[in-house]
Short mmCIF file of C-alpha atoms in Angstrom, two decimals:
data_model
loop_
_atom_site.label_atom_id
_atom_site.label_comp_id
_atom_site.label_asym_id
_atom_site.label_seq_id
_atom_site.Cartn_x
_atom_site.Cartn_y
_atom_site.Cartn_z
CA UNK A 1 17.65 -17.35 -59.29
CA UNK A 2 19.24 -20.43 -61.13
CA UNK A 3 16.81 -22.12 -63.26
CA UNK A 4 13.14 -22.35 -64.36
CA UNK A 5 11.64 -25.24 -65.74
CA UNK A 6 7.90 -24.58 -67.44
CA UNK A 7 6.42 -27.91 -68.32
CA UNK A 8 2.80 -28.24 -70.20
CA UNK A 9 0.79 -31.59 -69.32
CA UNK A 10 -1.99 -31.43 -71.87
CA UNK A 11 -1.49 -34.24 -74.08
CA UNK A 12 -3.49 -32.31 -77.03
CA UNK A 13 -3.37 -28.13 -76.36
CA UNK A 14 -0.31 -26.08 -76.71
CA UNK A 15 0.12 -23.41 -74.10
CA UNK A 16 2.67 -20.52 -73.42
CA UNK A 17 4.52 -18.82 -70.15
CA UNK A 18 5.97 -15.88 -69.90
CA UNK A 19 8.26 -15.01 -66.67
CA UNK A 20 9.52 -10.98 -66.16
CA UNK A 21 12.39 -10.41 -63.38
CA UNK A 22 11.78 -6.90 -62.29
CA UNK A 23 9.29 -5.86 -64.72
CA UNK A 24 11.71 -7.16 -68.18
CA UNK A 25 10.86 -10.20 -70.12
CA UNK A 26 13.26 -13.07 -69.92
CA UNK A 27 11.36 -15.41 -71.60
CA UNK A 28 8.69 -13.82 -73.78
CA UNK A 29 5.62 -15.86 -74.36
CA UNK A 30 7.12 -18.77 -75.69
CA UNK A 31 5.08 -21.37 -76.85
CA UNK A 32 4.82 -25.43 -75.15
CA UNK A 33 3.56 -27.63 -76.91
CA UNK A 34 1.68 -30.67 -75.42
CA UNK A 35 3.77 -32.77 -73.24
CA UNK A 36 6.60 -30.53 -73.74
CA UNK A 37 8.68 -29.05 -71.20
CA UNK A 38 11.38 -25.98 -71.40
CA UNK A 39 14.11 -25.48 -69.02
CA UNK A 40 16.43 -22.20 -68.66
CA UNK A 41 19.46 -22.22 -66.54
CA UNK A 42 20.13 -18.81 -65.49
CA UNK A 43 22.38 -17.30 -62.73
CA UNK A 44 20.13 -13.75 -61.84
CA UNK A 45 20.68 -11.72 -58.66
CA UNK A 46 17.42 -9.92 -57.91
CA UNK A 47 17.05 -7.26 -55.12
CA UNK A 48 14.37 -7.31 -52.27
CA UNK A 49 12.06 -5.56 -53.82
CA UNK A 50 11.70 -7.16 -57.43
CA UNK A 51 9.22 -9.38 -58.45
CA UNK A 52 8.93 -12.29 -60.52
CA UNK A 53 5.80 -11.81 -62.24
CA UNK A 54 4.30 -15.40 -64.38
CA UNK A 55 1.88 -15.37 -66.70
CA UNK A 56 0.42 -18.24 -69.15
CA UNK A 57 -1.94 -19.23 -71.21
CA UNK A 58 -3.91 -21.86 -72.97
CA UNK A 59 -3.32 -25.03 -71.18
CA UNK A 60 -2.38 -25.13 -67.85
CA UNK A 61 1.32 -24.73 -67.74
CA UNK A 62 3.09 -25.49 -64.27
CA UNK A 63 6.19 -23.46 -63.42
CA UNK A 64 9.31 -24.28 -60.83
CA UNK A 65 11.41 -21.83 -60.04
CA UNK A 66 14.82 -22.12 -58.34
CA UNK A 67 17.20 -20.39 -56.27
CA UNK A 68 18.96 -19.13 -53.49
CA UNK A 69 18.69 -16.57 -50.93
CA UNK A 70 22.02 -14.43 -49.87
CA UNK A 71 21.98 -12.78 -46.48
#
């Protein structure tokens, strides 16, 4: 993984994300507030069988996340 950009298009209602790597919080709820956007770079190796688990709330919150794959 190498970034994640959460972004929040409401123009009036604040919203929050939080993204775990393998079941551990990386970013923790953190709040975005209308129109605003937050971008982590991050340089994360995860193994086959860990997820990235997303969850938000309020408005609706739109997520990218980058990367790439090693073979």
């Amino acid at each position: 993984m190498t970034n994640i950009v959460a972004a929040n298009p409401s123009s009036t209602t604040v919203g929050s994300v939080t993204v775990r790597l393998g079941g551990i919080d990386i970013i923790p709820a953190v709040s975005l507030a209308a129109k605003g956007v937050l971008t982590l770079e991050i340089r994360q190796v995860l193994d086959e069988n860990e997820a990235i688990q997303v969850q938000g709330s309020g408005a609706a919150c739109s997520l990218h996340i980058s990367g790439v794959e090693g073979v």
